[in-house]
PDB file of C-alpha atoms and ligand atoms in Angstrom:
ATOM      1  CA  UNK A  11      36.695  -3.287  34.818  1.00 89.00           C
ATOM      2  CA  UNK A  12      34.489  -5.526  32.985  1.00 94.00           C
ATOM      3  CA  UNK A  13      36.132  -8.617  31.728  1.00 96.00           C
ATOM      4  CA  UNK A  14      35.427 -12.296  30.219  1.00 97.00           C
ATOM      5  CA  UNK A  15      34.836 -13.549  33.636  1.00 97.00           C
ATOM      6  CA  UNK A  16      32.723 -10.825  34.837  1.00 98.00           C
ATOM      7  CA  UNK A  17      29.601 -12.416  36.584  1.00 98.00           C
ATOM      8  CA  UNK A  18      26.428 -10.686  35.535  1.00 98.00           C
ATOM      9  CA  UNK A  19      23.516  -9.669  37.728  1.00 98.00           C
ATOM     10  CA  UNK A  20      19.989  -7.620  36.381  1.00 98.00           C
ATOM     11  CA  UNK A  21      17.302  -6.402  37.193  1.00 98.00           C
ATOM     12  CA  UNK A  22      13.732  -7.264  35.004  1.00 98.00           C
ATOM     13  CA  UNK A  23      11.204  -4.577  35.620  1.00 97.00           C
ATOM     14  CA  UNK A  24       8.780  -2.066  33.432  1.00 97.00           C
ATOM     15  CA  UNK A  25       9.323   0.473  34.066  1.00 94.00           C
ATOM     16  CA  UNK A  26      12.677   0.206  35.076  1.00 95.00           C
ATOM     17  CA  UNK A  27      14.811   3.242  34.410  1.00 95.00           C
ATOM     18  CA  UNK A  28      14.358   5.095  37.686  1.00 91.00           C
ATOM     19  CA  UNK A  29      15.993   1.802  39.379  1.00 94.00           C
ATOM     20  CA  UNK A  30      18.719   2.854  41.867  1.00 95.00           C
ATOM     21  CA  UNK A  31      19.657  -0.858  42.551  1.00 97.00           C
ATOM     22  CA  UNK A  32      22.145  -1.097  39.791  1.00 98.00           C
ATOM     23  CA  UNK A  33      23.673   1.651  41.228  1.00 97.00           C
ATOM     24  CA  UNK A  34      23.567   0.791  44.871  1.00 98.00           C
ATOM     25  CA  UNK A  35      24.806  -2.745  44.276  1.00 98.00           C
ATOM     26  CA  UNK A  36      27.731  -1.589  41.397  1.00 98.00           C
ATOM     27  CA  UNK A  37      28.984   0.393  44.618  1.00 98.00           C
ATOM     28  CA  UNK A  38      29.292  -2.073  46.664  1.00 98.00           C
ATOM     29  CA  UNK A  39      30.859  -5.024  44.046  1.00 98.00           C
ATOM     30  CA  UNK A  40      33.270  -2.136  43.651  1.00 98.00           C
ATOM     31  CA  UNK A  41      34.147  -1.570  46.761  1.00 98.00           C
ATOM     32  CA  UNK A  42      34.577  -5.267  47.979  1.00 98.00           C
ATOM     33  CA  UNK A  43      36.534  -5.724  44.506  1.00 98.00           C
ATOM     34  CA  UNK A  44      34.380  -8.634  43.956  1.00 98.00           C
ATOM     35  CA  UNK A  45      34.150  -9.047  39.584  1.00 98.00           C
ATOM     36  CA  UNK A  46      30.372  -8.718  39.177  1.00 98.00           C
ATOM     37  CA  UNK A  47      28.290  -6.453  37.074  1.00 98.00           C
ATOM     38  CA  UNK A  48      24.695  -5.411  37.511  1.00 98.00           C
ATOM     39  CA  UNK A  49      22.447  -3.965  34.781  1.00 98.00           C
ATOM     40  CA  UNK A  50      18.678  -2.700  34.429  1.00 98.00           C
ATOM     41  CA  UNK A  51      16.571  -4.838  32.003  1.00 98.00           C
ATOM     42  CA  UNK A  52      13.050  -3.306  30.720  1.00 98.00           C
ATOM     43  CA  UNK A  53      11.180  -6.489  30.378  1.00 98.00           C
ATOM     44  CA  UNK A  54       7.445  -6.426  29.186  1.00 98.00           C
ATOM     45  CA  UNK A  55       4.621  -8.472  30.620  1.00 98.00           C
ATOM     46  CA  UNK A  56       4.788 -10.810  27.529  1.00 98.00           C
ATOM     47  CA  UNK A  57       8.194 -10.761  27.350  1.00 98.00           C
ATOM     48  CA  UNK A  58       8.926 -12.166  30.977  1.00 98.00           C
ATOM     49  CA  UNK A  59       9.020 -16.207  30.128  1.00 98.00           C
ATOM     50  CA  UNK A  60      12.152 -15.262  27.317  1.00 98.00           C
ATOM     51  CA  UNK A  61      13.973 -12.960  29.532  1.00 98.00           C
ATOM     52  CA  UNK A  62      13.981 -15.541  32.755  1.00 98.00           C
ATOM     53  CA  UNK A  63      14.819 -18.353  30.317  1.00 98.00           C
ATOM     54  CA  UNK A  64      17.695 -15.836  29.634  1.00 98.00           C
ATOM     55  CA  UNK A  65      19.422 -16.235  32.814  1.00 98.00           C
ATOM     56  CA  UNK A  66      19.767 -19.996  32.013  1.00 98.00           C
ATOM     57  CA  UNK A  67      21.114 -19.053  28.878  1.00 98.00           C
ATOM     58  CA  UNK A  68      23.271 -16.554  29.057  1.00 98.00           C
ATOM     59  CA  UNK A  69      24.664 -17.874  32.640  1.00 98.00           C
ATOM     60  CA  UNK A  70      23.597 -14.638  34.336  1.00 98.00           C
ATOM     61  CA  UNK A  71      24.506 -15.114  38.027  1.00 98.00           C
ATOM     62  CA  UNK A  72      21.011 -13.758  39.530  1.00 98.00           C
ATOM     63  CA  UNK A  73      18.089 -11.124  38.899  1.00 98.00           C
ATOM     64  CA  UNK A  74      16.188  -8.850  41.235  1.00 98.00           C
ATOM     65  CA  UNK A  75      12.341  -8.871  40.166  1.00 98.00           C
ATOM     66  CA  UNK A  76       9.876  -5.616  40.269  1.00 96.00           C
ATOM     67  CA  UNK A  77       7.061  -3.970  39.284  1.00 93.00           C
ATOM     68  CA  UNK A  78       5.198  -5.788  37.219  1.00 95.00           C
ATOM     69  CA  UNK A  79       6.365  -9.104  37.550  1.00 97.00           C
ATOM     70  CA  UNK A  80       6.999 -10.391  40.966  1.00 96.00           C
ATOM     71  CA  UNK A  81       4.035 -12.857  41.117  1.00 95.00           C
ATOM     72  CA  UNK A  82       4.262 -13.914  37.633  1.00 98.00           C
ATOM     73  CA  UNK A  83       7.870 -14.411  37.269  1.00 98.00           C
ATOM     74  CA  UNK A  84       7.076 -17.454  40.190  1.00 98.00           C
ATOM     75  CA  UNK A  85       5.700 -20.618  36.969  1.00 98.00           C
ATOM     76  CA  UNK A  86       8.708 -19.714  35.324  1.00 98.00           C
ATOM     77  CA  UNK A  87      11.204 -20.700  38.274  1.00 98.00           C
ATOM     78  CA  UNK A  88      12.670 -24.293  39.538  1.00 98.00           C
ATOM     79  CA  UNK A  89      12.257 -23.647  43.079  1.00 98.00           C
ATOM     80  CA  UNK A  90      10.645 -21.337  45.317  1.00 98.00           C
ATOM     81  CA  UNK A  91      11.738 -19.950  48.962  1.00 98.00           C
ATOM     82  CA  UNK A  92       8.993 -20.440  51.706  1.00 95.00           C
ATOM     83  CA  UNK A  93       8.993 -16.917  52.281  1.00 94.00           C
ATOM     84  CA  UNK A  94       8.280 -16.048  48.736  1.00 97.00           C
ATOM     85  CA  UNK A  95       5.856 -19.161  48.802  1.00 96.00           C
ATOM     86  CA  UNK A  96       3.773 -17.670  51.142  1.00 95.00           C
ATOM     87  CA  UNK A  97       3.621 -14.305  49.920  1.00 95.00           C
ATOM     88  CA  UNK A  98       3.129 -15.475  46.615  1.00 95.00           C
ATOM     89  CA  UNK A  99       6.111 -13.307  44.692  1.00 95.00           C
ATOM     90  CA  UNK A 100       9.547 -13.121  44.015  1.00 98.00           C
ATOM     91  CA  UNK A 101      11.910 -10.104  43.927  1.00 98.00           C
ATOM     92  CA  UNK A 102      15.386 -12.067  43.596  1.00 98.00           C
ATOM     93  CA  UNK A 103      16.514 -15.077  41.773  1.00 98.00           C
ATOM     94  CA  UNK A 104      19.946 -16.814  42.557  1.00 98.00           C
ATOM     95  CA  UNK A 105      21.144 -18.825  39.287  1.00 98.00           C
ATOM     96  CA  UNK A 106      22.351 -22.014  40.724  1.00 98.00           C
ATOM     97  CA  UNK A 107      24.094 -23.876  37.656  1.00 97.00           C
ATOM     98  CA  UNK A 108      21.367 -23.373  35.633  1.00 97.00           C
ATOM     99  CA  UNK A 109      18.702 -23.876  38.331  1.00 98.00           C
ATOM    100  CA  UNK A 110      16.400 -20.850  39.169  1.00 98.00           C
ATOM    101  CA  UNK A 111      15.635 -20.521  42.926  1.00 98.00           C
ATOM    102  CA  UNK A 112      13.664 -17.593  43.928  1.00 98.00           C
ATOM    103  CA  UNK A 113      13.485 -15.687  46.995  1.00 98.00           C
ATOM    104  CA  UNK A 114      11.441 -12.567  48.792  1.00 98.00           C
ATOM    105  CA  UNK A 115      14.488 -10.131  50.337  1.00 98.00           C
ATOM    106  CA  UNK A 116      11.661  -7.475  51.148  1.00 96.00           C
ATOM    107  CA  UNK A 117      10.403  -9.216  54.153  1.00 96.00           C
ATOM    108  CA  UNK A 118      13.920  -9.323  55.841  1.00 97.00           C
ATOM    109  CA  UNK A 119      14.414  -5.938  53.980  1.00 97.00           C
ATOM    110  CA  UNK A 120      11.078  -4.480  55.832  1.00 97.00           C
ATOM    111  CA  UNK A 121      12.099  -6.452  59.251  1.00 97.00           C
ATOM    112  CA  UNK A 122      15.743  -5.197  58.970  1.00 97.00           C
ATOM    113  CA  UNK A 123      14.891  -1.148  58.257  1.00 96.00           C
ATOM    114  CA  UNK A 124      12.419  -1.508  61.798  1.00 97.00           C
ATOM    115  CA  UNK A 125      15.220  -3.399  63.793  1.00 96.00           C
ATOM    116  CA  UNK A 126      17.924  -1.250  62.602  1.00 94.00           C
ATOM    117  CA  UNK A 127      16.208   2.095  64.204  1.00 95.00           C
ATOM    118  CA  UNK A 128      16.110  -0.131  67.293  1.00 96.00           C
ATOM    119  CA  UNK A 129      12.119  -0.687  66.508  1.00 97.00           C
ATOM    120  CA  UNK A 130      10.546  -3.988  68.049  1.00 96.00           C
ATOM    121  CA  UNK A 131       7.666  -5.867  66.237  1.00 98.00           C
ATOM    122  CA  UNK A 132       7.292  -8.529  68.824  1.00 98.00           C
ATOM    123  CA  UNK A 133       3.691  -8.139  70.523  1.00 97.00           C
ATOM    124  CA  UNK A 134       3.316  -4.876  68.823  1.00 98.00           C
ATOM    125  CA  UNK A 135      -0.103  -3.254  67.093  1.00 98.00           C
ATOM    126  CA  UNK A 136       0.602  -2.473  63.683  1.00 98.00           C
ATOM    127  CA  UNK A 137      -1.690  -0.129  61.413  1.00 98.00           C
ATOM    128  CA  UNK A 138      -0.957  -1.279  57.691  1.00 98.00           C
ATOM    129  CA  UNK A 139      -2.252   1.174  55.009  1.00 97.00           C
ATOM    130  CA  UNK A 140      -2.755  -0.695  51.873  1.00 96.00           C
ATOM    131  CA  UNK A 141      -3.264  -4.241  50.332  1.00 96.00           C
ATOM    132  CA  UNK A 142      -1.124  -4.390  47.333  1.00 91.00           C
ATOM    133  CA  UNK A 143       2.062  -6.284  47.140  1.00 89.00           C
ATOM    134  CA  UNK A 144       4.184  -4.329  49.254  1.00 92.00           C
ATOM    135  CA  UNK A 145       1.505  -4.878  51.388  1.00 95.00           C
ATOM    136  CA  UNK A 146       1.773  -8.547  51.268  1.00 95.00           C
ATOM    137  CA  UNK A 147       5.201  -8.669  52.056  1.00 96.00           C
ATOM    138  CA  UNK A 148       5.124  -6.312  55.115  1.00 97.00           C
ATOM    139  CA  UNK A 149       1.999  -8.070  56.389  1.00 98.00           C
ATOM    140  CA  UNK A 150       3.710 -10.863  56.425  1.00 97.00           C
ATOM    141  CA  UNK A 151       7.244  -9.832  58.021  1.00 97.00           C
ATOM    142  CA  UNK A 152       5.410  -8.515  60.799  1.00 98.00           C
ATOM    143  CA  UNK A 153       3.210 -11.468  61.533  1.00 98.00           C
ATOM    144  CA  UNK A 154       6.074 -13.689  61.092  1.00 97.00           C
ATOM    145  CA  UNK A 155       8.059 -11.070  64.126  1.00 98.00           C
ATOM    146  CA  UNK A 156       5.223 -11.852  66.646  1.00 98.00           C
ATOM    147  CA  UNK A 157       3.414  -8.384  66.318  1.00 98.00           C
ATOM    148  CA  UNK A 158      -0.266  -7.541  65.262  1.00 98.00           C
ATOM    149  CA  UNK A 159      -1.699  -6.536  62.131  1.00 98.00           C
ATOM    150  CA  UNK A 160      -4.208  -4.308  61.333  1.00 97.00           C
ATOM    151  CA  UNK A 161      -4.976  -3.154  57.662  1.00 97.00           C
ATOM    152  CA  UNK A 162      -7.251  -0.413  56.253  1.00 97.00           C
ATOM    153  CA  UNK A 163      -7.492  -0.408  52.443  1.00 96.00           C
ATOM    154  CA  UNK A 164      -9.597   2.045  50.316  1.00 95.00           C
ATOM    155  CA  UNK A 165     -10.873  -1.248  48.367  1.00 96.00           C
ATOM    156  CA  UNK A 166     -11.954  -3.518  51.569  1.00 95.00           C
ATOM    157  CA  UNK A 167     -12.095  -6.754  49.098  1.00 96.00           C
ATOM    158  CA  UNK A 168      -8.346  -6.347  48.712  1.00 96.00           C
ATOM    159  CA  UNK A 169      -7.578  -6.152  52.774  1.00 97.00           C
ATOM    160  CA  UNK A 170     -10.232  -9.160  53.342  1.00 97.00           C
ATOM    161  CA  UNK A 171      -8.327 -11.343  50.826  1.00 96.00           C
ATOM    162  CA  UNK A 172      -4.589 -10.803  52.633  1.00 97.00           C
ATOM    163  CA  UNK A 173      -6.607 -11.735  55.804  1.00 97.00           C
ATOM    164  CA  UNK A 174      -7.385 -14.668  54.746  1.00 97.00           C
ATOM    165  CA  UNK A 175      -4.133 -15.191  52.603  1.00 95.00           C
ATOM    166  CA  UNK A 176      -2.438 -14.698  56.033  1.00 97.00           C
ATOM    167  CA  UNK A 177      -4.713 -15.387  59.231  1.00 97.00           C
ATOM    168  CA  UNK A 178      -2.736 -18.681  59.718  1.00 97.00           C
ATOM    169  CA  UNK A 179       0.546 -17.036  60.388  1.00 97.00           C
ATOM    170  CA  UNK A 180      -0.631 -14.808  63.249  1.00 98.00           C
ATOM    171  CA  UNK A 181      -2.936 -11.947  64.280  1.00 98.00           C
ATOM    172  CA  UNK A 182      -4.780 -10.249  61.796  1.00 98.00           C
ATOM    173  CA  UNK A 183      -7.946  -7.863  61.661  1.00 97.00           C
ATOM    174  CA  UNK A 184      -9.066  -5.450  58.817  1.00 97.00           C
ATOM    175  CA  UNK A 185     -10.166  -1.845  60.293  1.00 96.00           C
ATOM    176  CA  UNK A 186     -12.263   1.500  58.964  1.00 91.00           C
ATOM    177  CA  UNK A 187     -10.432   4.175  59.442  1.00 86.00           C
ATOM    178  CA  UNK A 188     -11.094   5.967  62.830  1.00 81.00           C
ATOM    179  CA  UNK A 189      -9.615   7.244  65.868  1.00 81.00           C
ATOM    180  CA  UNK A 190     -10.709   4.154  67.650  1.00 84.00           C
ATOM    181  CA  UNK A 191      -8.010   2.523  65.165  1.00 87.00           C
ATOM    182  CA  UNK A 192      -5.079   4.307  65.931  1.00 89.00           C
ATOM    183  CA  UNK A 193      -5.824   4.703  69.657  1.00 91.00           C
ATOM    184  CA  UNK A 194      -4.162   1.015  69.945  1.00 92.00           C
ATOM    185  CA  UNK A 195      -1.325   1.293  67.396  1.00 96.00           C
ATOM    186  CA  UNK A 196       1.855   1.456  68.015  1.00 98.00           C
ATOM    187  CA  UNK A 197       3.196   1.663  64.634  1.00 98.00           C
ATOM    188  CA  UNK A 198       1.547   2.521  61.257  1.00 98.00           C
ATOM    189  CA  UNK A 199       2.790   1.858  58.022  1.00 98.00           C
ATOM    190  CA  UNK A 200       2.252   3.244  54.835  1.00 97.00           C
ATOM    191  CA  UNK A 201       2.193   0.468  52.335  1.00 96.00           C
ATOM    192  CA  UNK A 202       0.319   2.029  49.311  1.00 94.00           C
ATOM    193  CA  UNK A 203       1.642   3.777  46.842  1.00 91.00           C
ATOM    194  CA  UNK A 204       0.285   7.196  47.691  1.00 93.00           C
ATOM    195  CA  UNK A 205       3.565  10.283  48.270  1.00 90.00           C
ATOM    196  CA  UNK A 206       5.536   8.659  45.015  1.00 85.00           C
ATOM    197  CA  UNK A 207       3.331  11.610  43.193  1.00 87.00           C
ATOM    198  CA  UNK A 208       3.075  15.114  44.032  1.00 86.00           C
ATOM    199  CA  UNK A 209      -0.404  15.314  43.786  1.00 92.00           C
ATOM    200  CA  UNK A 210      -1.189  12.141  45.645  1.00 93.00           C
ATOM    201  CA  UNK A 211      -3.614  12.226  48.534  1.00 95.00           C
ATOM    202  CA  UNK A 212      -2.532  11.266  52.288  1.00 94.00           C
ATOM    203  CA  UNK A 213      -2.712   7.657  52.799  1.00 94.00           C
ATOM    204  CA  UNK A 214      -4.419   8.457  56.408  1.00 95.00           C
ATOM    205  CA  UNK A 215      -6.095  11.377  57.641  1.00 94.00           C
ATOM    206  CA  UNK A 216      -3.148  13.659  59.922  1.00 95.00           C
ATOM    207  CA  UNK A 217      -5.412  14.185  62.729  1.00 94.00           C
ATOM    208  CA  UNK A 218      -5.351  10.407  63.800  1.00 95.00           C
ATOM    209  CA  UNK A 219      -1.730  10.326  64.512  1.00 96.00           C
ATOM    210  CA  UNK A 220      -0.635  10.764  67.886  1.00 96.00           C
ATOM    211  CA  UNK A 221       3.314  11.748  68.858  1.00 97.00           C
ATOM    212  CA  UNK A 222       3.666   7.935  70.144  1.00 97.00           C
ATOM    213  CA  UNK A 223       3.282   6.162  67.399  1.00 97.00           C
ATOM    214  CA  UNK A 224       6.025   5.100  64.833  1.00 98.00           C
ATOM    215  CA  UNK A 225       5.259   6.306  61.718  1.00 97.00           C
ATOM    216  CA  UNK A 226       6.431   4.109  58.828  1.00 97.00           C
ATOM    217  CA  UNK A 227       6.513   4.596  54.747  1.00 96.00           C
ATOM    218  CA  UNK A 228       7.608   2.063  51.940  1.00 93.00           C
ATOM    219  CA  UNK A 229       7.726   4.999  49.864  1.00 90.00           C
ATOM    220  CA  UNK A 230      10.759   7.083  49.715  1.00 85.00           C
ATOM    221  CA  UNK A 231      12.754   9.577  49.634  1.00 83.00           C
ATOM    222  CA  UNK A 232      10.235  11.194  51.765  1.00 88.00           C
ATOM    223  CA  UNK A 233       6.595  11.830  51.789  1.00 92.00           C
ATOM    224  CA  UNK A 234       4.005  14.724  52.822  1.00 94.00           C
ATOM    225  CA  UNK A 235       2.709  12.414  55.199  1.00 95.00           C
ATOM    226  CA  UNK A 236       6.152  11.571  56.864  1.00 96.00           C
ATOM    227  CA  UNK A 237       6.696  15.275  57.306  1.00 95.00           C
ATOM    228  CA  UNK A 238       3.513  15.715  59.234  1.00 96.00           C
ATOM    229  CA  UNK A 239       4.391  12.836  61.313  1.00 97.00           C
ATOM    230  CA  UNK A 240       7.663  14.551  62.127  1.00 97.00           C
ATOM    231  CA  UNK A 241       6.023  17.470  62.818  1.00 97.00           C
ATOM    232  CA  UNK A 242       3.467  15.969  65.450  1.00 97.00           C
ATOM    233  CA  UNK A 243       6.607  14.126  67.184  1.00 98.00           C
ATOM    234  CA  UNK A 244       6.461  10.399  65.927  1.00 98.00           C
ATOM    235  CA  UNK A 245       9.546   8.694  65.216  1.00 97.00           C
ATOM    236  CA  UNK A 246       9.751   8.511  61.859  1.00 97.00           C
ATOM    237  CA  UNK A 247      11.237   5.665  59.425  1.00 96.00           C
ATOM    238  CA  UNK A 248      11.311   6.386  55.712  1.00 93.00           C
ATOM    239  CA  UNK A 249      11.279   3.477  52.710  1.00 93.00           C
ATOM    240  CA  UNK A 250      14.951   3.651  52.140  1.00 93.00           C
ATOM    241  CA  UNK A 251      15.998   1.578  55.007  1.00 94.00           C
ATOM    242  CA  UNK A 252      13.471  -1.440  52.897  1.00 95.00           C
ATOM    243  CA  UNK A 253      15.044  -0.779  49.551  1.00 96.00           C
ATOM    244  CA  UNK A 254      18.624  -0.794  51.637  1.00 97.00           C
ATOM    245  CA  UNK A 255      18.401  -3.596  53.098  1.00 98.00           C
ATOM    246  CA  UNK A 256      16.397  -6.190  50.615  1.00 98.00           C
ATOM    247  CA  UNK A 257      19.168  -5.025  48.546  1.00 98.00           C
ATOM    248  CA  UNK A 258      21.990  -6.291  50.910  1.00 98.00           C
ATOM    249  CA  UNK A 259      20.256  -9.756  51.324  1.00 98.00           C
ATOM    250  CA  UNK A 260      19.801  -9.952  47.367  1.00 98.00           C
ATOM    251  CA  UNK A 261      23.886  -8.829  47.370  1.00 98.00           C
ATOM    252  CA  UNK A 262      24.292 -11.611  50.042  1.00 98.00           C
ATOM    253  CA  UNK A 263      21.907 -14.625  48.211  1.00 98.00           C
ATOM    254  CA  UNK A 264      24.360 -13.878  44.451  1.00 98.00           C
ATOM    255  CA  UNK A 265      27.680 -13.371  46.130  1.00 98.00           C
ATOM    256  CA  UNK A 266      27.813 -15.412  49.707  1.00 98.00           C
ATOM    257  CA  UNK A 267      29.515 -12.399  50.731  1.00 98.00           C
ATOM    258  CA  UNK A 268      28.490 -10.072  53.844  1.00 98.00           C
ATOM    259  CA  UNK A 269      26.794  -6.662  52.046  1.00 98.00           C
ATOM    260  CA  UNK A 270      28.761  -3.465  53.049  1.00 98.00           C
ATOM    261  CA  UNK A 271      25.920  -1.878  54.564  1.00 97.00           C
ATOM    262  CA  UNK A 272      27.511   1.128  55.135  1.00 97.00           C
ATOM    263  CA  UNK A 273      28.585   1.723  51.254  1.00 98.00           C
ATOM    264  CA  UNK A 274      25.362   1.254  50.060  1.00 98.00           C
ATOM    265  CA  UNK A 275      23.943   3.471  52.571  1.00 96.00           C
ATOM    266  CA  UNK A 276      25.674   6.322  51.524  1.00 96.00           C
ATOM    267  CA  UNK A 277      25.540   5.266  47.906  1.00 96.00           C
ATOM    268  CA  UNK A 278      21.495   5.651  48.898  1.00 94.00           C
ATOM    269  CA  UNK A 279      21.487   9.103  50.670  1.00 92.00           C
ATOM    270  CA  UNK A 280      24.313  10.781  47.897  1.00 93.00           C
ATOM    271  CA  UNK A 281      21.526   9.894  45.368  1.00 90.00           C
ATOM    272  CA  UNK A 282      18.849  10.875  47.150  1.00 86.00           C
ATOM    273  CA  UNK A 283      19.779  14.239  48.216  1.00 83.00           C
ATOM    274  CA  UNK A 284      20.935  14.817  44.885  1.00 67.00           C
ATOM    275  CA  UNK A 285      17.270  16.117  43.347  1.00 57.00           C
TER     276      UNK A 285
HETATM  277  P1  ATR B 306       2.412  -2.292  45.186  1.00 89.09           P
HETATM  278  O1  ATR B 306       2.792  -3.598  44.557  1.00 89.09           O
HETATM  279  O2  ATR B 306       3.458  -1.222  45.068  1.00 89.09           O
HETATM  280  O3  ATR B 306       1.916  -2.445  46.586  1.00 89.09           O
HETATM  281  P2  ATR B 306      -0.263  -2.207  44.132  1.00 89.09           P
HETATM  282  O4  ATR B 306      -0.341  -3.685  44.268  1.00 89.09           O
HETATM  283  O5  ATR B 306      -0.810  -1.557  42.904  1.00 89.09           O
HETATM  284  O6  ATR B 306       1.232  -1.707  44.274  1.00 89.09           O
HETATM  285  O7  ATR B 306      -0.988  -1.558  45.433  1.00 89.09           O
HETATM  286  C1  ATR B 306      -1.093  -0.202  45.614  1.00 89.09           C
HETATM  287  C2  ATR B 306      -1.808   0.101  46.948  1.00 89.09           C
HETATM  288  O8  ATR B 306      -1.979   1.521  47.065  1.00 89.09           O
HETATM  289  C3  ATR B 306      -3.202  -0.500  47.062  1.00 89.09           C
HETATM  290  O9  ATR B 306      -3.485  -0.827  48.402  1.00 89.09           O
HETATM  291  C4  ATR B 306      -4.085   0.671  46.599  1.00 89.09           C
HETATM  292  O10 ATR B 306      -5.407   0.652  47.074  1.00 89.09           O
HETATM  293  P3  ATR B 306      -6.572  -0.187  46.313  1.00 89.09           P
HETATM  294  O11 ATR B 306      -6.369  -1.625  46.676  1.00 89.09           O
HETATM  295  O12 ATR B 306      -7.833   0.386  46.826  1.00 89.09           O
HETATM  296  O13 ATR B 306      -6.350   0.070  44.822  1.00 89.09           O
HETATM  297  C5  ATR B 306      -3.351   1.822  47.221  1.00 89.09           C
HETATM  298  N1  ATR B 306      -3.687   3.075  46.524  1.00 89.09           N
HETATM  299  C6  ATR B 306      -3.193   3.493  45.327  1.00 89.09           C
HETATM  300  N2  ATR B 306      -3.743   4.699  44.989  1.00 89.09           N
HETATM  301  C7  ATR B 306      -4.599   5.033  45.997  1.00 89.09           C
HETATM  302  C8  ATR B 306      -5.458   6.150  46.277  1.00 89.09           C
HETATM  303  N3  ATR B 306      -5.556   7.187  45.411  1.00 89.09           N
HETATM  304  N4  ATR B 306      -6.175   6.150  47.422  1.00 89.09           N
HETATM  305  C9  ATR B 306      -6.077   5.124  48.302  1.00 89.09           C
HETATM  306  N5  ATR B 306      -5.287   4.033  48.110  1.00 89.09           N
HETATM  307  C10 ATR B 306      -4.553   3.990  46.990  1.00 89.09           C
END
């Protein structure tokens, strides 16, 4: 029930309305009984410096960030994470009497959906398919785990400028796309946003993955290019184990209490299997 004393937790985004995190995280404040509330806010580009000034104003416990405003949301903060420093955006703020501290859950969220189907990154080659901001964040979860990076991009200029964003942190080449390139992988990683649409192209050409590599996709529920993978014999791990677990560190950063992963698991797949 929604009282006086209910804390409040959003979620700025545009477009917003296919969020499952309200959702997901409702779920689990239910189930823990813990008196917290979390609603969707479609926030416009020009619109983002009133709406974070908001959370000071309205004492709204914490927001999750997304598409468009991670990176921009950052001048309008007190205080900054190193993780989120590095990458350079923001997907969860944590209202601190009145100060705004902001932090990057899909790095641990990326690092955590790997680990959790007992996948190592340490030492690891890594094929990373994309340079946009997912990209970032993955790029930099991985290099940050000890493993290898390599990243093909249909715009090279994107790719050149993570490398250089992120060369100091560890290992880093951008590739072409051949069979040369996946020979050495060990895991590739769909980081664009190509499978959200049904007419989308495959991010990487079928032919170049072998049954021994992991095959990895940001994108979920599941993708044409994740069925071909299963089909060939890869090991397979699909976006909802990212979205799963930044959410339980966001859950963890607002409440200080443990996330019930399993809850918001099946919360996840009982929406997902729905359409
Ligand atoms: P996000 O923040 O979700 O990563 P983004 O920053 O817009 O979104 O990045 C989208 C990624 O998908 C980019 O790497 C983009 O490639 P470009 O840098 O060349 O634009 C990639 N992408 C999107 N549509 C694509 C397509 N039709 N073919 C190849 N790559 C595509």
């Amino acid at each position: 029930m929604i009282t006086g004393k209910t804390k409040i937790i959003g979620i700025f985004g545009d477009p917003i309305e296919h969020t499952l995190s309200p959702l997901i995280h409702n779920e689990a404040f239910s189930y823990l009984g813990l008196d917290y509330c979390y609603v969707a806010f479609n926030v416009k580009k020009d619109k983002l410096k009133e709406a974070t000034e908001a959370i000071r104003a309205l004492n709204i416990r914490g927001v999750n960030i997304t598409v468009p405003h991670k990176e921009t949301v950052i001048q309008y903060i007190d205080e900054v994470s190193d993780e989120a420093k590095n990458i350079g955006a923001v997907n969860t703020i944590l209202n601190n009497e009145g100060i705004l501290k902001g932090f990057n859950t899909d790095v641990n969220g990326f690092i955590l959906s790997l680990k959790d189907e007992g996948i190592s990154i340490k030492n690891k080659n890594f094929l990373i398919l994309g340079a946009g901001g997912a990209a970032k964040a993955i790029v930099y979860g991985i290099l940050k785990e000890g493993g290898k990076v390599y990243i093909y991009n249909r715009t090279p200029s994107k790719a050149l400028a993570i490398k250089e964003k992120f060369k100091k942190f560890g290992f880093i080449e951008i590739v072409e796309m051949d069979k040369s390139v996946t020979e050495k992988i060990d895991v590739i990683v769909n980081a664009t946003s190509l499978g959200l649409k049904k007419d989308d192209p495959m991010p990487l050409n079928p032919e170049l993955i072998k049954p021994e590599h992991v095959y990895c996709d940001i994108v979920y529920p599941e993708t044409p290019l994740m069925r071909e993978a299963e089909q060939i014999g890869c090991k397979v791990v699909g976006g909802i184990g990212m979205l799963l677990w930044q959410a339980a560190f966001a859950f963890k950063i607002w409440t200080e209490v443990e996330a019930p992963i399993e809850i918001m698991k099946k919360t996840l797949n009982k929406l997902l299997t729905k359409d």
